[in-house]
PDB file of C-alpha atoms in Angstrom:
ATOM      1  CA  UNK A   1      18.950  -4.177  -6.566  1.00  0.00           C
ATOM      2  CA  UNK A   2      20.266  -6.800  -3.926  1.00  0.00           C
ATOM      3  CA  UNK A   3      17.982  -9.819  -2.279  1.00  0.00           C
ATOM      4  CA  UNK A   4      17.403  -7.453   0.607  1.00  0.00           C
ATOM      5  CA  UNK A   5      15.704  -4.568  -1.767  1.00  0.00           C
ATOM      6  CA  UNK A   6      14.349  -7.284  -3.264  1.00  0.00           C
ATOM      7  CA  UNK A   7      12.324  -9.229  -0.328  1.00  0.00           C
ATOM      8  CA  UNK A   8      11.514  -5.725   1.472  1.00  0.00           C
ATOM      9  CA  UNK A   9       9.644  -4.464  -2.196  1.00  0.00           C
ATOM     10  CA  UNK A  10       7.622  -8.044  -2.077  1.00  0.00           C
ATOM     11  CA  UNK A  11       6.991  -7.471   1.239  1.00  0.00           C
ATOM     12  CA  UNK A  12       5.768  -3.902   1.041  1.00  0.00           C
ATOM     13  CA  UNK A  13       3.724  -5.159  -1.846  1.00  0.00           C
ATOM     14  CA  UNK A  14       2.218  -7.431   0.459  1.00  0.00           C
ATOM     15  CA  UNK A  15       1.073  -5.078   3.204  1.00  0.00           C
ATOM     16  CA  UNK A  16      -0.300  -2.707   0.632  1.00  0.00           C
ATOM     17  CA  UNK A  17      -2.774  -5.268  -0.657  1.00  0.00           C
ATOM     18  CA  UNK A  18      -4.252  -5.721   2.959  1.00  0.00           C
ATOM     19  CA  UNK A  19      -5.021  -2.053   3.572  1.00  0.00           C
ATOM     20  CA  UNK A  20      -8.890  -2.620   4.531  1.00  0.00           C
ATOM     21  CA  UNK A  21     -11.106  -0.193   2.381  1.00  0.00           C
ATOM     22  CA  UNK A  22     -13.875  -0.265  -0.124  1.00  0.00           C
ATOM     23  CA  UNK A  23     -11.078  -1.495  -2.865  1.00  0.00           C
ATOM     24  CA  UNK A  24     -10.450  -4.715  -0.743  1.00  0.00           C
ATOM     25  CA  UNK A  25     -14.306  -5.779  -0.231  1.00  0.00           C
ATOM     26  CA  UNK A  26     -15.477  -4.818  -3.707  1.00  0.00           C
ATOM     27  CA  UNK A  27     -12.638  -7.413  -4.717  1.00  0.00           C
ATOM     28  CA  UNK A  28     -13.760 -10.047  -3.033  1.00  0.00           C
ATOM     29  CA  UNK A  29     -17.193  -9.370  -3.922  1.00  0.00           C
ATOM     30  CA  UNK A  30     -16.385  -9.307  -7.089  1.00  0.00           C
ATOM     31  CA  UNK A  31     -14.590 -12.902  -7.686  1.00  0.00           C
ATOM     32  CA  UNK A  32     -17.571 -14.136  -5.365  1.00  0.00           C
ATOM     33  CA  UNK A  33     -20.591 -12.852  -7.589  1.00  0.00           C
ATOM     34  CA  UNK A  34     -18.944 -12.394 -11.107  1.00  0.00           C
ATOM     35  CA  UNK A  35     -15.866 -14.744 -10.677  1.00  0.00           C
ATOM     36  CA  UNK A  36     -12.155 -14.842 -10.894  1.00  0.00           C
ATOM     37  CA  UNK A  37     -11.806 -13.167 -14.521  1.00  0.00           C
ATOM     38  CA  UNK A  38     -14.069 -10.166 -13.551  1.00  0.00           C
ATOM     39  CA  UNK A  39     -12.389  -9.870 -10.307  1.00  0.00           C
ATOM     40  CA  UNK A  40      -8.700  -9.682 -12.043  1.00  0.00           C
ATOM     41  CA  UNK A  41     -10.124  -7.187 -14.514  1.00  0.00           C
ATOM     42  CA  UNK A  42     -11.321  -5.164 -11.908  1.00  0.00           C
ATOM     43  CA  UNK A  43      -7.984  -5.648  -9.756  1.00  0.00           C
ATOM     44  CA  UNK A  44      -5.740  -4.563 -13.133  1.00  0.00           C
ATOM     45  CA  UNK A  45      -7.287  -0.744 -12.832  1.00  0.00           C
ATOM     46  CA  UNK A  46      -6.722  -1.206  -9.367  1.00  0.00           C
ATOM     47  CA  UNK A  47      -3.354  -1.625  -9.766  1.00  0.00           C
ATOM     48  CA  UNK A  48      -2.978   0.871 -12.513  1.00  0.00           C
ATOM     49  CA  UNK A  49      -4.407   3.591 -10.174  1.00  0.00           C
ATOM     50  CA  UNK A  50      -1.584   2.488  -8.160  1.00  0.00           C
ATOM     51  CA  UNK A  51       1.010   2.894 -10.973  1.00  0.00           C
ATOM     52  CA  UNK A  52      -0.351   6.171 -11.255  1.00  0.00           C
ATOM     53  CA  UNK A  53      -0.140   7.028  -7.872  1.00  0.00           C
ATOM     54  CA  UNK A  54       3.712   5.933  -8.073  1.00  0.00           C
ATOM     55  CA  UNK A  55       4.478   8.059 -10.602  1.00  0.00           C
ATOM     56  CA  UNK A  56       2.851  10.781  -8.891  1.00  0.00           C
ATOM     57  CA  UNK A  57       5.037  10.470  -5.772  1.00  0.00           C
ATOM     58  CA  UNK A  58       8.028  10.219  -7.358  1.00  0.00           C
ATOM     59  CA  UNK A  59       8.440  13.032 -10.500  1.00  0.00           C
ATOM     60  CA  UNK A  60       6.383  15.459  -7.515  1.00  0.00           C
ATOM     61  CA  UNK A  61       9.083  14.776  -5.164  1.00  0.00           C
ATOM     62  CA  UNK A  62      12.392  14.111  -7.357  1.00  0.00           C
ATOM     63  CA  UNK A  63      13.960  17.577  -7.463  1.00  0.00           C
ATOM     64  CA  UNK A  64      13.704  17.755  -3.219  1.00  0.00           C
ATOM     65  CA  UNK A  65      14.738  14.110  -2.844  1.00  0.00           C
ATOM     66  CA  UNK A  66      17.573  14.882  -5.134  1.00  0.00           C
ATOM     67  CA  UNK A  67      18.786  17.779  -3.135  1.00  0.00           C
ATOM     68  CA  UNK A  68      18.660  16.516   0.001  1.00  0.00           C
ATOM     69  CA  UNK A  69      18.904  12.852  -0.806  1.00  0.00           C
ATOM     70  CA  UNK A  70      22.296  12.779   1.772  1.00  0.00           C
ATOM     71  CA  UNK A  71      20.439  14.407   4.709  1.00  0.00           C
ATOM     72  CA  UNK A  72      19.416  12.113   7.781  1.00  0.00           C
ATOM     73  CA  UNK A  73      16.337  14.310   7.726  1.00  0.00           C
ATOM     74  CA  UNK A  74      14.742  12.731   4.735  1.00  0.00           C
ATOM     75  CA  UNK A  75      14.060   9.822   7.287  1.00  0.00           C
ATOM     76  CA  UNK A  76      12.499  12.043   9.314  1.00  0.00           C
ATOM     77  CA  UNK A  77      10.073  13.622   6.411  1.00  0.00           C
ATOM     78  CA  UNK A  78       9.448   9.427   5.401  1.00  0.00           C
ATOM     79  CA  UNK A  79       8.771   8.824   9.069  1.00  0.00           C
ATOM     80  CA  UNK A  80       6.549  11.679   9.603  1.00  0.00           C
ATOM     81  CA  UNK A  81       4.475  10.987   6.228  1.00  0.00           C
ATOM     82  CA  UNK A  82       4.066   7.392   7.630  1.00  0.00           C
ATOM     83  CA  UNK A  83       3.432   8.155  11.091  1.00  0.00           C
ATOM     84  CA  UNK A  84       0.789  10.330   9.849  1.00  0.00           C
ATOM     85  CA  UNK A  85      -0.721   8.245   7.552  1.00  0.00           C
ATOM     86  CA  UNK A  86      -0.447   5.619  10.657  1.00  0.00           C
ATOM     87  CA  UNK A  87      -2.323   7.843  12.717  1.00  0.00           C
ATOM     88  CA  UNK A  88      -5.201   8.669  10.189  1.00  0.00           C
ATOM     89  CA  UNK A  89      -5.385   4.402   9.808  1.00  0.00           C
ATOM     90  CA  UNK A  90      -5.402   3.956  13.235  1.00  0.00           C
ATOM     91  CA  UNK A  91      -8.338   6.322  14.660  1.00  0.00           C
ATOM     92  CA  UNK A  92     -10.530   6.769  10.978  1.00  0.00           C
ATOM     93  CA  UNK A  93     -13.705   5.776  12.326  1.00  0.00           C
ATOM     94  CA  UNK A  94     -15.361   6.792   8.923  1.00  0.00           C
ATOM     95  CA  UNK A  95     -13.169   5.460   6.554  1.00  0.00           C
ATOM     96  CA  UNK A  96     -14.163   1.783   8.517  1.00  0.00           C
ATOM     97  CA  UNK A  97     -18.136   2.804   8.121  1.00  0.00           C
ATOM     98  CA  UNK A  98     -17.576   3.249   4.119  1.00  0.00           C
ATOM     99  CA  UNK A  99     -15.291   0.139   4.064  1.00  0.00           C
ATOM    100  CA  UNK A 100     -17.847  -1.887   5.981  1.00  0.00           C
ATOM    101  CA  UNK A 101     -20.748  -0.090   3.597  1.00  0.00           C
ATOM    102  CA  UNK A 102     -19.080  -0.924   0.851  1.00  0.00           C
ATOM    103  CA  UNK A 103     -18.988  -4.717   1.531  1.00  0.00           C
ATOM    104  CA  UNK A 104     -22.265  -4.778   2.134  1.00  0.00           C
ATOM    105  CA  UNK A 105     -23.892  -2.775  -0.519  1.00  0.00           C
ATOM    106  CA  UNK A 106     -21.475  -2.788  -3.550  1.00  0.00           C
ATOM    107  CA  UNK A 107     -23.326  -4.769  -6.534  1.00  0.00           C
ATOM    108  CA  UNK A 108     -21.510  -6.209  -9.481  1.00  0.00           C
ATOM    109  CA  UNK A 109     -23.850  -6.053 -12.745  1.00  0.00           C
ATOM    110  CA  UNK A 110     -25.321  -9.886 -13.824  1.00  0.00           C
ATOM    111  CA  UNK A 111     -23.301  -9.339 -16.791  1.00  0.00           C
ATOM    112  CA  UNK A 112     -19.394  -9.281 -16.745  1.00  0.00           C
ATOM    113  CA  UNK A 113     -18.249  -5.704 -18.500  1.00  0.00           C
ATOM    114  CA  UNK A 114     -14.395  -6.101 -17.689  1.00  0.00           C
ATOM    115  CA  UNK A 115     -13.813  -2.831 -19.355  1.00  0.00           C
ATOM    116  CA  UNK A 116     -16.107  -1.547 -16.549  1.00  0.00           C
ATOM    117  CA  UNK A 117     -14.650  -3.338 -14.218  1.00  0.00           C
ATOM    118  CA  UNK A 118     -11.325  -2.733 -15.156  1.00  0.00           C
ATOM    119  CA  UNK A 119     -12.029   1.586 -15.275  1.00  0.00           C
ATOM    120  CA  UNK A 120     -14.218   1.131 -11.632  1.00  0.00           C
ATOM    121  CA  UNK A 121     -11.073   0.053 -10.015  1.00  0.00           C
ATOM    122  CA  UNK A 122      -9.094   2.656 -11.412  1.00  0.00           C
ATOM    123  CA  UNK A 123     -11.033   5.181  -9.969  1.00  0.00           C
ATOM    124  CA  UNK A 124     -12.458   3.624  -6.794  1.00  0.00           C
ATOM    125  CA  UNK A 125      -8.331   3.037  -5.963  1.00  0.00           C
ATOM    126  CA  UNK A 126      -7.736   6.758  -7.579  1.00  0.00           C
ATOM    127  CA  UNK A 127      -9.504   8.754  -5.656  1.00  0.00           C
ATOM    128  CA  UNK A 128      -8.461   7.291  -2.396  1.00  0.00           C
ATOM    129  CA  UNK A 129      -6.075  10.180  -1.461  1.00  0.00           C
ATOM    130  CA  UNK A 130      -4.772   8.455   1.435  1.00  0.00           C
ATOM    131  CA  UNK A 131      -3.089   5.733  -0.752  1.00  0.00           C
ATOM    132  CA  UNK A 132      -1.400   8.781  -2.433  1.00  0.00           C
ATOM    133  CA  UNK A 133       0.064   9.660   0.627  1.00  0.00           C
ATOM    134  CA  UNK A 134       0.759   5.541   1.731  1.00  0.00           C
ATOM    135  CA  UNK A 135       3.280   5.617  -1.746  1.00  0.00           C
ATOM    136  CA  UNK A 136       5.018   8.856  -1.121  1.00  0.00           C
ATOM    137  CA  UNK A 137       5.936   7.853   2.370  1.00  0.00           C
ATOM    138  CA  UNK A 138       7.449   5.131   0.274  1.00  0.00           C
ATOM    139  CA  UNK A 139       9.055   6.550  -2.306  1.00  0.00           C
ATOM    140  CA  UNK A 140      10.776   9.523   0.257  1.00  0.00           C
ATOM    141  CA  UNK A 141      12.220   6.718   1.924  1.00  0.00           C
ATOM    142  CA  UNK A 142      13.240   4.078  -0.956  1.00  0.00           C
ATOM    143  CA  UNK A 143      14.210   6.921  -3.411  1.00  0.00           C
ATOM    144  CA  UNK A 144      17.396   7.740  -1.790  1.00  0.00           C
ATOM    145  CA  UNK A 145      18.276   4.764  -0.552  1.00  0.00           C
ATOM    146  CA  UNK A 146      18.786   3.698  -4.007  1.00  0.00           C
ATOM    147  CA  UNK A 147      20.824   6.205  -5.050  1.00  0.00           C
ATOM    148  CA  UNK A 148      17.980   7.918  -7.119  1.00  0.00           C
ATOM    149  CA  UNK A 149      19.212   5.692  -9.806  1.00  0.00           C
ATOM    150  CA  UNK A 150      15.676   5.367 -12.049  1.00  0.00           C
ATOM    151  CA  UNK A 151      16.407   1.652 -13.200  1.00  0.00           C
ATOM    152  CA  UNK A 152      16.900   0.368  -9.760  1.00  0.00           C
ATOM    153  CA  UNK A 153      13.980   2.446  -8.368  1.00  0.00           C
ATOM    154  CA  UNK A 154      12.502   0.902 -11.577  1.00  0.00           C
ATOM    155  CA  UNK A 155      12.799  -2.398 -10.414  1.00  0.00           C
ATOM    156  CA  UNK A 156      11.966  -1.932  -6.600  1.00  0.00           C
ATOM    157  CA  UNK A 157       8.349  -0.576  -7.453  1.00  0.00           C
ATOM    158  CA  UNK A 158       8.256  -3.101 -10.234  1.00  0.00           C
ATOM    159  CA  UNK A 159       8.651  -5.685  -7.591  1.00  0.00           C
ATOM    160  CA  UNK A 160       6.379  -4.047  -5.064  1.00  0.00           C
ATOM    161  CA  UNK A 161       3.660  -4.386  -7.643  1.00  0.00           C
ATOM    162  CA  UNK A 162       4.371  -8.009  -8.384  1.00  0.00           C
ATOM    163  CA  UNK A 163       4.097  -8.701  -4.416  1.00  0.00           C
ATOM    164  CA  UNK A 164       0.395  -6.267  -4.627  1.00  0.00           C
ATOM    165  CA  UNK A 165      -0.709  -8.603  -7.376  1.00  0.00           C
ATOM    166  CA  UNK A 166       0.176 -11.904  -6.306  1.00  0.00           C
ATOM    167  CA  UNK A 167      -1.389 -10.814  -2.955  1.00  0.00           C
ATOM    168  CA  UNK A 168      -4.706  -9.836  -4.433  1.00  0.00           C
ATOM    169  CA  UNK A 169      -4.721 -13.150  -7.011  1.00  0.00           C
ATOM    170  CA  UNK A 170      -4.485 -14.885  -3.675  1.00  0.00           C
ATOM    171  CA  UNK A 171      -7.602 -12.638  -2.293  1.00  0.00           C
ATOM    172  CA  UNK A 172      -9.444 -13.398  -5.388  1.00  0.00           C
ATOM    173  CA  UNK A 173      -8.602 -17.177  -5.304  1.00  0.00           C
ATOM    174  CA  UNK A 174      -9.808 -17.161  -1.678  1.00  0.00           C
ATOM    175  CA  UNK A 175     -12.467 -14.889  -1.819  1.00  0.00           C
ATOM    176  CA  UNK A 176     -15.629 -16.790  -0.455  1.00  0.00           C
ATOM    177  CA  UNK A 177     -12.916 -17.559   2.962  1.00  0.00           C
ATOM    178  CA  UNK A 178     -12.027 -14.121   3.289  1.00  0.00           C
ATOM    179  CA  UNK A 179     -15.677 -12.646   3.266  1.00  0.00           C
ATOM    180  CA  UNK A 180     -16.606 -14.729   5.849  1.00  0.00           C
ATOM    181  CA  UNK A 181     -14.279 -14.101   8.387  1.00  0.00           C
ATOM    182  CA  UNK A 182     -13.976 -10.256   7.351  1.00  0.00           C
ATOM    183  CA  UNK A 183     -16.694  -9.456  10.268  1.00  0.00           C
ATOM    184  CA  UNK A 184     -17.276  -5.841  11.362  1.00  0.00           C
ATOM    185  CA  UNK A 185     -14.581  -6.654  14.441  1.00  0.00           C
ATOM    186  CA  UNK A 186     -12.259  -8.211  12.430  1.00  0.00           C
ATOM    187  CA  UNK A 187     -12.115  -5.242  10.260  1.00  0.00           C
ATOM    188  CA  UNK A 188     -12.039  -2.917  13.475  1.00  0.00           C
ATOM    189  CA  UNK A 189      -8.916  -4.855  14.342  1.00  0.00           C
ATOM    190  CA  UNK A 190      -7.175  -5.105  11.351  1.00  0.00           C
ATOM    191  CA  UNK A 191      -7.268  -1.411  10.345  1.00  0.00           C
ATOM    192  CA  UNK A 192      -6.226  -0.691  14.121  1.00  0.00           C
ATOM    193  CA  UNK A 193      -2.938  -2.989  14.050  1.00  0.00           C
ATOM    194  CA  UNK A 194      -2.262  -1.874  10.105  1.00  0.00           C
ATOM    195  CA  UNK A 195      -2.020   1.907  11.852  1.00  0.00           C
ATOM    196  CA  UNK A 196      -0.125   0.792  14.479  1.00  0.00           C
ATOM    197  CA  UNK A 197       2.900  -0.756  12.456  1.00  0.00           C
ATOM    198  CA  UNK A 198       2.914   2.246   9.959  1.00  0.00           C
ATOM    199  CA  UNK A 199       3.505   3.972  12.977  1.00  0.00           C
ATOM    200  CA  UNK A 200       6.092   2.213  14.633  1.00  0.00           C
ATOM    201  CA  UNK A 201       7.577   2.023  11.086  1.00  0.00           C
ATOM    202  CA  UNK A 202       7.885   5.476  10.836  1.00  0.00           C
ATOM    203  CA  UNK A 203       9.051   6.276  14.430  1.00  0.00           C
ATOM    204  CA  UNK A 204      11.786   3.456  13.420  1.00  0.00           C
ATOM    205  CA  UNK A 205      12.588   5.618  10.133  1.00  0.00           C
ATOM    206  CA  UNK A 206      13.134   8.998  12.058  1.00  0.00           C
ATOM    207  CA  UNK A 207      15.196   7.150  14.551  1.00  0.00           C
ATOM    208  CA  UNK A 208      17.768   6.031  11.783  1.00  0.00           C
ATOM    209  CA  UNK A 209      17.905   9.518  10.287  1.00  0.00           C
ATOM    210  CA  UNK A 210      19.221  10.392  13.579  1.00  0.00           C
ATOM    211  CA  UNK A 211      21.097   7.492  15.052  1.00  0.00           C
ATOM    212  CA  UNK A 212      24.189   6.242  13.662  1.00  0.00           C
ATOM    213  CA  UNK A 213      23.263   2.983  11.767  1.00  0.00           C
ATOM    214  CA  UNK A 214      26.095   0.740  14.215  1.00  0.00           C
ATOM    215  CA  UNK A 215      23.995   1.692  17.206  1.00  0.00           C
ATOM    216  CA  UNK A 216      20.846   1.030  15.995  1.00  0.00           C
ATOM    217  CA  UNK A 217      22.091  -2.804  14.812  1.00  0.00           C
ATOM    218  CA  UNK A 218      23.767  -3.041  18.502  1.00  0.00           C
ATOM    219  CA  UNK A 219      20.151  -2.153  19.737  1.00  0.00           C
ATOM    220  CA  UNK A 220      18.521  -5.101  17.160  1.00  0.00           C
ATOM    221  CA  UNK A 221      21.416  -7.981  18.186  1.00  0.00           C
TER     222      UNK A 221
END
């Protein structure tokens, strides 16, 4: 895996650990009321739900994606997924009201149980479906561009993690800033401009599947 795979994993990482749901506030809530070890413990099943979801996407898909891992119309089954998922982001009026509930009426019990913790996270992260569907718009896309070769695919979602848990240990380190500022319209915003660049990055994933790759870097220079 080159620098490029390297920085776009972090990166993805990064934008993954901003997606505005009940997972994000009952973070922050958590380092707030119960501090930084409860909210890591809680953040660990988080993270393991997304392992799980990883692992999902990629032995459910890995017989297609091997078949047709040299057909420009992969992109356009990544771009769609993303679009899609960019769409359901963008106009998901009640996945804001549970986000925004969720902020304001998750409690964390007086006494730190980070095995508790640790299992809520798993399964407040594992039964969001639309995460699911967030990873396996990733892993249609990354899969083949790797050659389907396991220990560089391996190391790509290895470093997307990384760049989802430094993100978060930044969250929980600036927890008591981010609750503050995370106002109803804030959130409103946020979720609106997260479905806008899934979207644009899937219309720019359909568009390479399609368009010879000189042409599209004659279009970017």
């Amino acid at each position: 895996m080159d620098i490029y795979d390297f920085k776009n994993a972090f990166f993805i990482g990064f934008f993954m650990a901003f997606m505005i749901g009940p997972v994000f506030f009952m973070l922050i809530q958590t380092s707030i009321l119960k501090g930084a070890r409860a909210a890591i413990a809680f953040d660990i099943g988080v993270i393991l739900g997304d392992i799980t979801f990883i692992l999902i996407a990629y032995y459910g898909s890995r017989s297609l994606l091997e078949k047709i891992k040299d057909d420009p119309r992969l992109f356009f089954i990544g771009g769609l997924v993303l679009i899609i998922y960019g769409l359901i982001t963008y106009f998901d009026k009640q996945s804001k009201k549970e986000a925004l509930e969720a902020a304001k009426t998750i409690e964390v019990p007086l006494k730190s149980n980070y095995i508790k913790l640790f299992f809520k996270g798993y399964f407040l992260n594992f039964i969001n479906v639309g995460v699911l569907a967030g990873w396996l718009g990733i892993v249609v896309v990354v899969g083949p561009t790797l050659n389907m070769n396991p220990t560089s695919i391996f190391w790509y979602f290895a470093t997307v993690i990384l760049g989802y848990a430094l993100t978060d240990l930044g969250k929980i380190l600036l927890a008591k800033q981010l609750k503050s500022k995370m106002t109803p319209l804030v959130v409103y915003r946020f979720k609106r401009i997260m479905g806008i660049l899934l979207i644009i990055f899937g219309v720019f994933l359909i568009l390479k599947g399609f368009i010879p790759n000189e042409k599209i870097n004659e279009f970017i220079h």
